[in-house]
Amino acid sequence: SQQGEEDPQALSIQEGENATMNCSYKTSINNLQWYRQNSGRGLVHLILIRSNEREKHSGRLRVTLDTSKKSSSLLITASRAADTASYFCATDDSGAGSYQLTFGKGTKLSVIP
Amino acid sequence: KAGVTQTPRYLIKTRGQQVTLSCSPISGHRSVSWYQQTPGQGLQFLFEYFSETQRNKGNFPGRFSGRQFSNSRSEMNVSTLELGDSALYLCASSLLAGGFYEQYFGPGTRLTVT
């Protein structure tokens, strides 16, 4: 079942603008991760935020996590055409002795040059 | 360090046939997970292997199976293929890092069932 749900499903912006994607989930988590996927290829890990963290930065990426609202957001600042991809949030709700990521349906980002 | 590799990259099979996909994890990674990605269902967890043992399995029929070898390489097998099995199959390897796992994905195998 899909736990993470991204919003919006698709986003189109001009190069240089900021892009914000949101993710909501249903159950308690150990951590939440964001991945990028270029058209039909493998996923690239972007950033991991732990359940006891509220905000994390990595280059032009900023991720926030609100466990009380069970939501996260990914902000990409000063977007570039190369940022065009699908972005997925994934929750780690693994139990003891195992590991499983549950993905949302993703946000398709188009950055127009 | 080499990334996760998957073979083959593309595969076309006929309904009723079986298929085996291969995944080589990043050196030193002992956990391998498999995911199926389709336009309708998105990314869904298939199973995870650690030290040759299946630790977790997603909600897929028994036609989907896998195994892991002593060198951590993994294979997944789908028997009696159905049209709905057409998908991108992604393999990911993980390294335990402070109790929080990051998964590194391969490029995927695109399976088309006709």
mmCIF file with all atom_site columns, C-alpha atoms in Angstrom:
data_model
loop_
_atom_site.group_PDB
_atom_site.id
_atom_site.type_symbol
_atom_site.label_atom_id
_atom_site.label_alt_id
_atom_site.label_comp_id
_atom_site.label_asym_id
_atom_site.label_entity_id
_atom_site.label_seq_id
_atom_site.pdbx_PDB_ins_code
_atom_site.Cartn_x
_atom_site.Cartn_y
_atom_site.Cartn_z
_atom_site.occupancy
_atom_site.B_iso_or_equiv
_atom_site.pdbx_formal_charge
_atom_site.auth_seq_id
_atom_site.auth_comp_id
_atom_site.auth_asym_id
_atom_site.auth_atom_id
_atom_site.pdbx_PDB_model_num
ATOM 1   C CA . SER A 1 1   ? 0.000  0.000   0.000   1.00 0.00 ? 1   SER A CA 1
ATOM 2   C CA . GLN A 1 2   ? 1.122  3.544   -0.625  1.00 0.00 ? 2   GLN A CA 1
ATOM 3   C CA . GLN A 1 3   ? 1.873  5.423   2.567   1.00 0.00 ? 3   GLN A CA 1
ATOM 4   C CA . GLY A 1 4   ? 3.458  8.596   1.231   1.00 0.00 ? 4   GLY A CA 1
ATOM 5   C CA . GLU A 1 5   ? 1.270  10.797  -0.945  1.00 0.00 ? 5   GLU A CA 1
ATOM 6   C CA . GLU A 1 6   ? 2.929  13.631  -2.818  1.00 0.00 ? 6   GLU A CA 1
ATOM 7   C CA . ASP A 1 7   ? 1.311  16.868  -3.727  1.00 0.00 ? 7   ASP A CA 1
ATOM 8   C CA . PRO A 1 8   ? 1.116  18.222  -6.359  1.00 0.00 ? 8   PRO A CA 1
ATOM 9   C CA . GLN A 1 9   ? 1.164  15.347  -8.832  1.00 0.00 ? 9   GLN A CA 1
ATOM 10  C CA . ALA A 1 10  ? 2.757  17.610  -11.427 1.00 0.00 ? 10  ALA A CA 1
ATOM 11  C CA . LEU A 1 11  ? 4.525  20.942  -11.235 1.00 0.00 ? 11  LEU A CA 1
ATOM 12  C CA . SER A 1 12  ? 5.818  23.167  -14.004 1.00 0.00 ? 12  SER A CA 1
ATOM 13  C CA . ILE A 1 13  ? 8.055  26.156  -13.233 1.00 0.00 ? 13  ILE A CA 1
ATOM 14  C CA . GLN A 1 14  ? 10.527 28.469  -14.919 1.00 0.00 ? 14  GLN A CA 1
ATOM 15  C CA . GLU A 1 15  ? 14.249 27.995  -14.468 1.00 0.00 ? 15  GLU A CA 1
ATOM 16  C CA . GLY A 1 16  ? 15.444 29.976  -11.456 1.00 0.00 ? 16  GLY A CA 1
ATOM 17  C CA . GLU A 1 17  ? 12.193 29.651  -9.532  1.00 0.00 ? 17  GLU A CA 1
ATOM 18  C CA . ASN A 1 18  ? 11.777 27.579  -6.391  1.00 0.00 ? 18  ASN A CA 1
ATOM 19  C CA . ALA A 1 19  ? 9.877  24.300  -6.411  1.00 0.00 ? 19  ALA A CA 1
ATOM 20  C CA . THR A 1 20  ? 8.042  22.953  -3.383  1.00 0.00 ? 20  THR A CA 1
ATOM 21  C CA . MET A 1 21  ? 6.686  19.437  -3.132  1.00 0.00 ? 21  MET A CA 1
ATOM 22  C CA . ASN A 1 22  ? 4.739  18.028  -0.221  1.00 0.00 ? 22  ASN A CA 1
ATOM 23  C CA . CYS A 1 23  ? 4.367  14.544  1.139   1.00 0.00 ? 23  CYS A CA 1
ATOM 24  C CA . SER A 1 24  ? 1.915  13.143  3.646   1.00 0.00 ? 24  SER A CA 1
ATOM 25  C CA . TYR A 1 25  ? 2.052  9.762   5.325   1.00 0.00 ? 25  TYR A CA 1
ATOM 26  C CA . LYS A 1 26  ? -0.129 7.733   7.636   1.00 0.00 ? 26  LYS A CA 1
ATOM 27  C CA . THR A 1 27  ? 1.794  5.825   10.271  1.00 0.00 ? 27  THR A CA 1
ATOM 28  C CA . SER A 1 28  ? 4.746  6.484   12.544  1.00 0.00 ? 28  SER A CA 1
ATOM 29  C CA . ILE A 1 29  ? 8.100  6.363   10.823  1.00 0.00 ? 29  ILE A CA 1
ATOM 30  C CA . ASN A 1 30  ? 11.786 5.950   11.561  1.00 0.00 ? 30  ASN A CA 1
ATOM 31  C CA . ASN A 1 31  ? 12.817 8.341   8.860   1.00 0.00 ? 31  ASN A CA 1
ATOM 32  C CA . LEU A 1 32  ? 11.642 9.850   5.604   1.00 0.00 ? 32  LEU A CA 1
ATOM 33  C CA . GLN A 1 33  ? 13.662 9.985   2.424   1.00 0.00 ? 33  GLN A CA 1
ATOM 34  C CA . TRP A 1 34  ? 13.354 11.840  -0.859  1.00 0.00 ? 34  TRP A CA 1
ATOM 35  C CA . TYR A 1 35  ? 14.399 10.351  -4.159  1.00 0.00 ? 35  TYR A CA 1
ATOM 36  C CA . ARG A 1 36  ? 14.638 11.656  -7.709  1.00 0.00 ? 36  ARG A CA 1
ATOM 37  C CA . GLN A 1 37  ? 13.972 9.617   -10.816 1.00 0.00 ? 37  GLN A CA 1
ATOM 38  C CA . ASN A 1 38  ? 14.817 10.724  -14.297 1.00 0.00 ? 38  ASN A CA 1
ATOM 39  C CA . SER A 1 39  ? 12.468 9.392   -16.949 1.00 0.00 ? 39  SER A CA 1
ATOM 40  C CA . GLY A 1 40  ? 12.164 5.638   -16.472 1.00 0.00 ? 40  GLY A CA 1
ATOM 41  C CA . ARG A 1 41  ? 15.512 5.188   -14.789 1.00 0.00 ? 41  ARG A CA 1
ATOM 42  C CA . GLY A 1 42  ? 16.698 4.207   -11.340 1.00 0.00 ? 42  GLY A CA 1
ATOM 43  C CA . LEU A 1 43  ? 16.091 6.298   -8.260  1.00 0.00 ? 43  LEU A CA 1
ATOM 44  C CA . VAL A 1 44  ? 18.714 8.632   -6.879  1.00 0.00 ? 44  VAL A CA 1
ATOM 45  C CA . HIS A 1 45  ? 18.761 9.221   -3.133  1.00 0.00 ? 45  HIS A CA 1
ATOM 46  C CA . LEU A 1 46  ? 18.551 12.939  -2.335  1.00 0.00 ? 46  LEU A CA 1
ATOM 47  C CA . ILE A 1 47  ? 18.181 13.344  1.393   1.00 0.00 ? 47  ILE A CA 1
ATOM 48  C CA . LEU A 1 48  ? 17.158 11.487  4.534   1.00 0.00 ? 48  LEU A CA 1
ATOM 49  C CA . ILE A 1 49  ? 15.531 13.150  7.512   1.00 0.00 ? 49  ILE A CA 1
ATOM 50  C CA . ARG A 1 50  ? 15.132 11.293  10.771  1.00 0.00 ? 50  ARG A CA 1
ATOM 51  C CA . SER A 1 51  ? 11.945 11.305  12.781  1.00 0.00 ? 51  SER A CA 1
ATOM 52  C CA . ASN A 1 52  ? 13.575 13.454  15.492  1.00 0.00 ? 52  ASN A CA 1
ATOM 53  C CA . GLU A 1 53  ? 14.742 16.105  13.010  1.00 0.00 ? 53  GLU A CA 1
ATOM 54  C CA . ARG A 1 54  ? 12.633 19.000  11.797  1.00 0.00 ? 54  ARG A CA 1
ATOM 55  C CA . GLU A 1 55  ? 14.693 20.447  8.965   1.00 0.00 ? 55  GLU A CA 1
ATOM 56  C CA . LYS A 1 56  ? 17.641 19.415  6.847   1.00 0.00 ? 56  LYS A CA 1
ATOM 57  C CA . HIS A 1 57  ? 19.606 21.072  4.073   1.00 0.00 ? 57  HIS A CA 1
ATOM 58  C CA . SER A 1 58  ? 21.718 19.668  1.276   1.00 0.00 ? 58  SER A CA 1
ATOM 59  C CA . GLY A 1 59  ? 22.937 22.102  -1.363  1.00 0.00 ? 59  GLY A CA 1
ATOM 60  C CA . ARG A 1 60  ? 19.857 23.589  -3.027  1.00 0.00 ? 60  ARG A CA 1
ATOM 61  C CA . LEU A 1 61  ? 17.567 21.157  -1.228  1.00 0.00 ? 61  LEU A CA 1
ATOM 62  C CA . ARG A 1 62  ? 15.690 21.864  1.966   1.00 0.00 ? 62  ARG A CA 1
ATOM 63  C CA . VAL A 1 63  ? 13.530 19.239  3.619   1.00 0.00 ? 63  VAL A CA 1
ATOM 64  C CA . THR A 1 64  ? 11.199 19.734  6.539   1.00 0.00 ? 64  THR A CA 1
ATOM 65  C CA . LEU A 1 65  ? 9.416  17.125  8.597   1.00 0.00 ? 65  LEU A CA 1
ATOM 66  C CA . ASP A 1 66  ? 6.380  17.633  10.811  1.00 0.00 ? 66  ASP A CA 1
ATOM 67  C CA . THR A 1 67  ? 5.643  14.376  12.594  1.00 0.00 ? 67  THR A CA 1
ATOM 68  C CA . SER A 1 68  ? 2.591  15.827  14.336  1.00 0.00 ? 68  SER A CA 1
ATOM 69  C CA . LYS A 1 69  ? 0.999  16.456  10.939  1.00 0.00 ? 69  LYS A CA 1
ATOM 70  C CA . LYS A 1 70  ? 2.653  13.430  9.355   1.00 0.00 ? 70  LYS A CA 1
ATOM 71  C CA . SER A 1 71  ? 3.947  15.553  6.515   1.00 0.00 ? 71  SER A CA 1
ATOM 72  C CA . SER A 1 72  ? 7.175  16.585  4.842   1.00 0.00 ? 72  SER A CA 1
ATOM 73  C CA . SER A 1 73  ? 8.138  19.097  2.201   1.00 0.00 ? 73  SER A CA 1
ATOM 74  C CA . LEU A 1 74  ? 10.984 19.264  -0.274  1.00 0.00 ? 74  LEU A CA 1
ATOM 75  C CA . LEU A 1 75  ? 12.098 22.670  -1.496  1.00 0.00 ? 75  LEU A CA 1
ATOM 76  C CA . ILE A 1 76  ? 14.425 23.003  -4.463  1.00 0.00 ? 76  ILE A CA 1
ATOM 77  C CA . THR A 1 77  ? 15.780 26.516  -4.729  1.00 0.00 ? 77  THR A CA 1
ATOM 78  C CA . ALA A 1 78  ? 16.956 28.240  -7.908  1.00 0.00 ? 78  ALA A CA 1
ATOM 79  C CA . SER A 1 79  ? 15.752 25.362  -10.070 1.00 0.00 ? 79  SER A CA 1
ATOM 80  C CA . ARG A 1 80  ? 17.586 24.292  -13.210 1.00 0.00 ? 80  ARG A CA 1
ATOM 81  C CA . ALA A 1 81  ? 16.427 22.469  -16.316 1.00 0.00 ? 81  ALA A CA 1
ATOM 82  C CA . ALA A 1 82  ? 18.442 19.470  -15.083 1.00 0.00 ? 82  ALA A CA 1
ATOM 83  C CA . ASP A 1 83  ? 16.114 19.247  -12.060 1.00 0.00 ? 83  ASP A CA 1
ATOM 84  C CA . THR A 1 84  ? 13.348 18.040  -14.382 1.00 0.00 ? 84  THR A CA 1
ATOM 85  C CA . ALA A 1 85  ? 12.438 14.632  -12.977 1.00 0.00 ? 85  ALA A CA 1
ATOM 86  C CA . SER A 1 86  ? 9.943  12.825  -10.775 1.00 0.00 ? 86  SER A CA 1
ATOM 87  C CA . TYR A 1 87  ? 10.409 13.198  -7.045  1.00 0.00 ? 87  TYR A CA 1
ATOM 88  C CA . PHE A 1 88  ? 9.287  10.596  -4.537  1.00 0.00 ? 88  PHE A CA 1
ATOM 89  C CA . CYS A 1 89  ? 9.063  10.579  -0.805  1.00 0.00 ? 89  CYS A CA 1
ATOM 90  C CA . ALA A 1 90  ? 9.583  7.272   0.927   1.00 0.00 ? 90  ALA A CA 1
ATOM 91  C CA . THR A 1 91  ? 8.954  6.353   4.502   1.00 0.00 ? 91  THR A CA 1
ATOM 92  C CA . ASP A 1 92  ? 10.985 3.882   6.435   1.00 0.00 ? 92  ASP A CA 1
ATOM 93  C CA . ASP A 1 93  ? 8.549  2.058   8.612   1.00 0.00 ? 93  ASP A CA 1
ATOM 94  C CA . SER A 1 94  ? 10.634 -1.022  8.969   1.00 0.00 ? 94  SER A CA 1
ATOM 95  C CA . GLY A 1 95  ? 10.340 -3.196  11.981  1.00 0.00 ? 95  GLY A CA 1
ATOM 96  C CA . ALA A 1 96  ? 13.066 -4.970  13.824  1.00 0.00 ? 96  ALA A CA 1
ATOM 97  C CA . GLY A 1 97  ? 15.289 -7.088  11.635  1.00 0.00 ? 97  GLY A CA 1
ATOM 98  C CA . SER A 1 98  ? 14.004 -5.873  8.313   1.00 0.00 ? 98  SER A CA 1
ATOM 99  C CA . TYR A 1 99  ? 13.978 -2.875  6.049   1.00 0.00 ? 99  TYR A CA 1
ATOM 100 C CA . GLN A 1 100 ? 11.269 -1.645  3.744   1.00 0.00 ? 100 GLN A CA 1
ATOM 101 C CA . LEU A 1 101 ? 10.588 1.658   2.075   1.00 0.00 ? 101 LEU A CA 1
ATOM 102 C CA . THR A 1 102 ? 7.041  2.681   1.218   1.00 0.00 ? 102 THR A CA 1
ATOM 103 C CA . PHE A 1 103 ? 6.894  5.142   -1.672  1.00 0.00 ? 103 PHE A CA 1
ATOM 104 C CA . GLY A 1 104 ? 4.371  7.758   -2.667  1.00 0.00 ? 104 GLY A CA 1
ATOM 105 C CA . LYS A 1 105 ? 3.175  8.206   -6.238  1.00 0.00 ? 105 LYS A CA 1
ATOM 106 C CA . GLY A 1 106 ? 5.567  11.065  -6.864  1.00 0.00 ? 106 GLY A CA 1
ATOM 107 C CA . THR A 1 107 ? 5.561  14.637  -8.148  1.00 0.00 ? 107 THR A CA 1
ATOM 108 C CA . LYS A 1 108 ? 6.567  15.186  -11.746 1.00 0.00 ? 108 LYS A CA 1
ATOM 109 C CA . LEU A 1 109 ? 8.589  18.394  -11.925 1.00 0.00 ? 109 LEU A CA 1
ATOM 110 C CA . SER A 1 110 ? 9.207  20.186  -15.208 1.00 0.00 ? 110 SER A CA 1
ATOM 111 C CA . VAL A 1 111 ? 11.660 23.084  -15.194 1.00 0.00 ? 111 VAL A CA 1
ATOM 112 C CA . ILE A 1 112 ? 11.344 25.209  -18.297 1.00 0.00 ? 112 ILE A CA 1
ATOM 113 C CA . PRO A 1 113 ? 14.567 26.858  -19.511 1.00 0.00 ? 113 PRO A CA 1
ATOM 114 C CA . LYS B 2 1   ? 33.015 2.431   -5.808  1.00 0.00 ? 1   LYS B CA 1
ATOM 115 C CA . ALA B 2 2   ? 30.794 0.810   -8.437  1.00 0.00 ? 2   ALA B CA 1
ATOM 116 C CA . GLY B 2 3   ? 27.057 1.297   -8.087  1.00 0.00 ? 3   GLY B CA 1
ATOM 117 C CA . VAL B 2 4   ? 24.258 -1.219  -8.116  1.00 0.00 ? 4   VAL B CA 1
ATOM 118 C CA . THR B 2 5   ? 24.105 -3.080  -11.396 1.00 0.00 ? 5   THR B CA 1
ATOM 119 C CA . GLN B 2 6   ? 21.128 -4.882  -12.864 1.00 0.00 ? 6   GLN B CA 1
ATOM 120 C CA . THR B 2 7   ? 20.984 -7.238  -15.794 1.00 0.00 ? 7   THR B CA 1
ATOM 121 C CA . PRO B 2 8   ? 19.464 -7.364  -18.257 1.00 0.00 ? 8   PRO B CA 1
ATOM 122 C CA . ARG B 2 9   ? 18.358 -3.769  -18.755 1.00 0.00 ? 9   ARG B CA 1
ATOM 123 C CA . TYR B 2 10  ? 15.528 -4.648  -21.105 1.00 0.00 ? 10  TYR B CA 1
ATOM 124 C CA . LEU B 2 11  ? 13.585 -7.843  -21.573 1.00 0.00 ? 11  LEU B CA 1
ATOM 125 C CA . ILE B 2 12  ? 10.630 -8.907  -23.679 1.00 0.00 ? 12  ILE B CA 1
ATOM 126 C CA . LYS B 2 13  ? 8.796  -12.088 -22.734 1.00 0.00 ? 13  LYS B CA 1
ATOM 127 C CA . THR B 2 14  ? 5.574  -13.826 -23.682 1.00 0.00 ? 14  THR B CA 1
ATOM 128 C CA . ARG B 2 15  ? 2.699  -14.600 -21.339 1.00 0.00 ? 15  ARG B CA 1
ATOM 129 C CA . GLY B 2 16  ? 3.231  -17.878 -19.519 1.00 0.00 ? 16  GLY B CA 1
ATOM 130 C CA . GLN B 2 17  ? 7.013  -17.752 -19.686 1.00 0.00 ? 17  GLN B CA 1
ATOM 131 C CA . GLN B 2 18  ? 9.265  -17.215 -16.712 1.00 0.00 ? 18  GLN B CA 1
ATOM 132 C CA . VAL B 2 19  ? 12.020 -14.672 -16.224 1.00 0.00 ? 19  VAL B CA 1
ATOM 133 C CA . THR B 2 20  ? 15.039 -14.209 -13.973 1.00 0.00 ? 20  THR B CA 1
ATOM 134 C CA . LEU B 2 21  ? 16.481 -10.802 -13.193 1.00 0.00 ? 21  LEU B CA 1
ATOM 135 C CA . SER B 2 22  ? 19.858 -10.228 -11.582 1.00 0.00 ? 22  SER B CA 1
ATOM 136 C CA . CYS B 2 23  ? 21.182 -7.583  -9.214  1.00 0.00 ? 23  CYS B CA 1
ATOM 137 C CA . SER B 2 24  ? 24.707 -6.959  -7.974  1.00 0.00 ? 24  SER B CA 1
ATOM 138 C CA . PRO B 2 25  ? 24.800 -4.677  -4.931  1.00 0.00 ? 25  PRO B CA 1
ATOM 139 C CA . ILE B 2 26  ? 27.419 -2.130  -4.015  1.00 0.00 ? 26  ILE B CA 1
ATOM 140 C CA . SER B 2 27  ? 30.477 -3.833  -2.590  1.00 0.00 ? 27  SER B CA 1
ATOM 141 C CA . GLY B 2 28  ? 30.056 -4.323  1.142   1.00 0.00 ? 28  GLY B CA 1
ATOM 142 C CA . HIS B 2 29  ? 26.277 -3.959  1.110   1.00 0.00 ? 29  HIS B CA 1
ATOM 143 C CA . ARG B 2 30  ? 24.524 -7.006  2.488   1.00 0.00 ? 30  ARG B CA 1
ATOM 144 C CA . SER B 2 31  ? 20.890 -6.008  2.113   1.00 0.00 ? 31  SER B CA 1
ATOM 145 C CA . VAL B 2 32  ? 19.180 -6.172  -1.264  1.00 0.00 ? 32  VAL B CA 1
ATOM 146 C CA . SER B 2 33  ? 15.617 -5.077  -1.883  1.00 0.00 ? 33  SER B CA 1
ATOM 147 C CA . TRP B 2 34  ? 13.451 -5.386  -4.968  1.00 0.00 ? 34  TRP B CA 1
ATOM 148 C CA . TYR B 2 35  ? 10.700 -3.030  -6.092  1.00 0.00 ? 35  TYR B CA 1
ATOM 149 C CA . GLN B 2 36  ? 8.224  -3.078  -8.944  1.00 0.00 ? 36  GLN B CA 1
ATOM 150 C CA . GLN B 2 37  ? 7.264  0.189   -10.611 1.00 0.00 ? 37  GLN B CA 1
ATOM 151 C CA . THR B 2 38  ? 4.204  0.535   -12.830 1.00 0.00 ? 38  THR B CA 1
ATOM 152 C CA . PRO B 2 39  ? 2.300  3.641   -13.964 1.00 0.00 ? 39  PRO B CA 1
ATOM 153 C CA . GLY B 2 40  ? -0.829 2.482   -12.165 1.00 0.00 ? 40  GLY B CA 1
ATOM 154 C CA . GLN B 2 41  ? 0.505  1.172   -8.856  1.00 0.00 ? 41  GLN B CA 1
ATOM 155 C CA . GLY B 2 42  ? 3.701  3.193   -8.559  1.00 0.00 ? 42  GLY B CA 1
ATOM 156 C CA . LEU B 2 43  ? 6.637  1.776   -6.638  1.00 0.00 ? 43  LEU B CA 1
ATOM 157 C CA . GLN B 2 44  ? 5.822  -1.324  -4.658  1.00 0.00 ? 44  GLN B CA 1
ATOM 158 C CA . PHE B 2 45  ? 8.067  -3.337  -2.403  1.00 0.00 ? 45  PHE B CA 1
ATOM 159 C CA . LEU B 2 46  ? 8.617  -6.938  -3.457  1.00 0.00 ? 46  LEU B CA 1
ATOM 160 C CA . PHE B 2 47  ? 11.084 -8.401  -0.962  1.00 0.00 ? 47  PHE B CA 1
ATOM 161 C CA . GLU B 2 48  ? 14.284 -7.826  0.947   1.00 0.00 ? 48  GLU B CA 1
ATOM 162 C CA . TYR B 2 49  ? 17.213 -10.155 1.482   1.00 0.00 ? 49  TYR B CA 1
ATOM 163 C CA . PHE B 2 50  ? 19.973 -9.951  4.025   1.00 0.00 ? 50  PHE B CA 1
ATOM 164 C CA . SER B 2 51  ? 22.757 -12.492 4.342   1.00 0.00 ? 51  SER B CA 1
ATOM 165 C CA . GLU B 2 52  ? 20.939 -14.913 2.030   1.00 0.00 ? 52  GLU B CA 1
ATOM 166 C CA . THR B 2 53  ? 17.724 -14.776 4.080   1.00 0.00 ? 53  THR B CA 1
ATOM 167 C CA . GLN B 2 54  ? 14.464 -13.217 2.999   1.00 0.00 ? 54  GLN B CA 1
ATOM 168 C CA . ARG B 2 55  ? 13.555 -10.866 5.823   1.00 0.00 ? 55  ARG B CA 1
ATOM 169 C CA . ASN B 2 56  ? 10.493 -9.188  4.415   1.00 0.00 ? 56  ASN B CA 1
ATOM 170 C CA . LYS B 2 57  ? 8.047  -9.750  1.588   1.00 0.00 ? 57  LYS B CA 1
ATOM 171 C CA . GLY B 2 58  ? 5.520  -7.443  -0.005  1.00 0.00 ? 58  GLY B CA 1
ATOM 172 C CA . ASN B 2 59  ? 2.016  -8.253  -1.089  1.00 0.00 ? 59  ASN B CA 1
ATOM 173 C CA . PHE B 2 60  ? 2.756  -10.116 -4.300  1.00 0.00 ? 60  PHE B CA 1
ATOM 174 C CA . PRO B 2 61  ? 1.650  -13.583 -5.441  1.00 0.00 ? 61  PRO B CA 1
ATOM 175 C CA . GLY B 2 62  ? 3.874  -16.604 -5.058  1.00 0.00 ? 62  GLY B CA 1
ATOM 176 C CA . ARG B 2 63  ? 4.858  -16.355 -8.725  1.00 0.00 ? 63  ARG B CA 1
ATOM 177 C CA . PHE B 2 64  ? 7.349  -13.754 -7.561  1.00 0.00 ? 64  PHE B CA 1
ATOM 178 C CA . SER B 2 65  ? 10.338 -15.218 -5.777  1.00 0.00 ? 65  SER B CA 1
ATOM 179 C CA . GLY B 2 66  ? 13.915 -14.316 -5.100  1.00 0.00 ? 66  GLY B CA 1
ATOM 180 C CA . ARG B 2 67  ? 17.135 -15.411 -3.568  1.00 0.00 ? 67  ARG B CA 1
ATOM 181 C CA . GLN B 2 68  ? 20.450 -14.011 -2.457  1.00 0.00 ? 68  GLN B CA 1
ATOM 182 C CA . PHE B 2 69  ? 23.834 -15.611 -2.817  1.00 0.00 ? 69  PHE B CA 1
ATOM 183 C CA . SER B 2 70  ? 26.766 -15.632 -0.422  1.00 0.00 ? 70  SER B CA 1
ATOM 184 C CA . ASN B 2 71  ? 28.388 -12.747 -2.333  1.00 0.00 ? 71  ASN B CA 1
ATOM 185 C CA . SER B 2 72  ? 25.186 -10.703 -1.761  1.00 0.00 ? 72  SER B CA 1
ATOM 186 C CA . ARG B 2 73  ? 24.186 -10.816 -5.409  1.00 0.00 ? 73  ARG B CA 1
ATOM 187 C CA . SER B 2 74  ? 20.471 -11.370 -5.770  1.00 0.00 ? 74  SER B CA 1
ATOM 188 C CA . GLU B 2 75  ? 18.098 -12.745 -8.344  1.00 0.00 ? 75  GLU B CA 1
ATOM 189 C CA . MET B 2 76  ? 14.366 -12.462 -8.634  1.00 0.00 ? 76  MET B CA 1
ATOM 190 C CA . ASN B 2 77  ? 12.218 -14.829 -10.625 1.00 0.00 ? 77  ASN B CA 1
ATOM 191 C CA . VAL B 2 78  ? 8.732  -14.398 -11.996 1.00 0.00 ? 78  VAL B CA 1
ATOM 192 C CA . SER B 2 79  ? 7.006  -17.521 -13.231 1.00 0.00 ? 79  SER B CA 1
ATOM 193 C CA . THR B 2 80  ? 3.954  -17.815 -15.471 1.00 0.00 ? 80  THR B CA 1
ATOM 194 C CA . LEU B 2 81  ? 4.212  -14.236 -16.642 1.00 0.00 ? 81  LEU B CA 1
ATOM 195 C CA . GLU B 2 82  ? 1.078  -12.136 -17.016 1.00 0.00 ? 82  GLU B CA 1
ATOM 196 C CA . LEU B 2 83  ? 0.591  -8.949  -19.002 1.00 0.00 ? 83  LEU B CA 1
ATOM 197 C CA . GLY B 2 84  ? 0.310  -7.033  -15.733 1.00 0.00 ? 84  GLY B CA 1
ATOM 198 C CA . ASP B 2 85  ? 3.849  -8.016  -14.814 1.00 0.00 ? 85  ASP B CA 1
ATOM 199 C CA . SER B 2 86  ? 5.145  -5.538  -17.374 1.00 0.00 ? 86  SER B CA 1
ATOM 200 C CA . ALA B 2 87  ? 7.038  -3.032  -15.253 1.00 0.00 ? 87  ALA B CA 1
ATOM 201 C CA . LEU B 2 88  ? 10.343 -1.524  -14.309 1.00 0.00 ? 88  LEU B CA 1
ATOM 202 C CA . TYR B 2 89  ? 11.965 -3.747  -11.694 1.00 0.00 ? 89  TYR B CA 1
ATOM 203 C CA . LEU B 2 90  ? 14.349 -1.922  -9.424  1.00 0.00 ? 90  LEU B CA 1
ATOM 204 C CA . CYS B 2 91  ? 16.921 -3.388  -7.128  1.00 0.00 ? 91  CYS B CA 1
ATOM 205 C CA . ALA B 2 92  ? 18.425 -1.473  -4.222  1.00 0.00 ? 92  ALA B CA 1
ATOM 206 C CA . SER B 2 93  ? 21.229 -2.253  -1.827  1.00 0.00 ? 93  SER B CA 1
ATOM 207 C CA . SER B 2 94  ? 21.626 -0.933  1.682   1.00 0.00 ? 94  SER B CA 1
ATOM 208 C CA . LEU B 2 95  ? 24.394 -0.469  4.141   1.00 0.00 ? 95  LEU B CA 1
ATOM 209 C CA . LEU B 2 96  ? 23.612 -0.322  7.824   1.00 0.00 ? 96  LEU B CA 1
ATOM 210 C CA . ALA B 2 97  ? 24.715 3.124   8.889   1.00 0.00 ? 97  ALA B CA 1
ATOM 211 C CA . GLY B 2 98  ? 23.964 4.054   12.440  1.00 0.00 ? 98  GLY B CA 1
ATOM 212 C CA . GLY B 2 99  ? 20.658 2.269   12.322  1.00 0.00 ? 99  GLY B CA 1
ATOM 213 C CA . PHE B 2 100 ? 19.331 4.443   9.542   1.00 0.00 ? 100 PHE B CA 1
ATOM 214 C CA . TYR B 2 101 ? 19.438 2.893   6.121   1.00 0.00 ? 101 TYR B CA 1
ATOM 215 C CA . GLU B 2 102 ? 19.946 4.647   2.824   1.00 0.00 ? 102 GLU B CA 1
ATOM 216 C CA . GLN B 2 103 ? 19.069 2.624   -0.233  1.00 0.00 ? 103 GLN B CA 1
ATOM 217 C CA . TYR B 2 104 ? 21.055 2.872   -3.428  1.00 0.00 ? 104 TYR B CA 1
ATOM 218 C CA . PHE B 2 105 ? 19.130 1.924   -6.521  1.00 0.00 ? 105 PHE B CA 1
ATOM 219 C CA . GLY B 2 106 ? 20.228 0.315   -9.743  1.00 0.00 ? 106 GLY B CA 1
ATOM 220 C CA . PRO B 2 107 ? 19.063 1.500   -13.190 1.00 0.00 ? 107 PRO B CA 1
ATOM 221 C CA . GLY B 2 108 ? 16.335 -1.125  -13.305 1.00 0.00 ? 108 GLY B CA 1
ATOM 222 C CA . THR B 2 109 ? 15.246 -3.860  -15.678 1.00 0.00 ? 109 THR B CA 1
ATOM 223 C CA . ARG B 2 110 ? 12.348 -2.978  -17.933 1.00 0.00 ? 110 ARG B CA 1
ATOM 224 C CA . LEU B 2 111 ? 10.253 -6.071  -18.498 1.00 0.00 ? 111 LEU B CA 1
ATOM 225 C CA . THR B 2 112 ? 7.637  -6.143  -21.228 1.00 0.00 ? 112 THR B CA 1
ATOM 226 C CA . VAL B 2 113 ? 5.234  -9.072  -21.339 1.00 0.00 ? 113 VAL B CA 1
ATOM 227 C CA . THR B 2 114 ? 3.376  -9.595  -24.624 1.00 0.00 ? 114 THR B CA 1
#
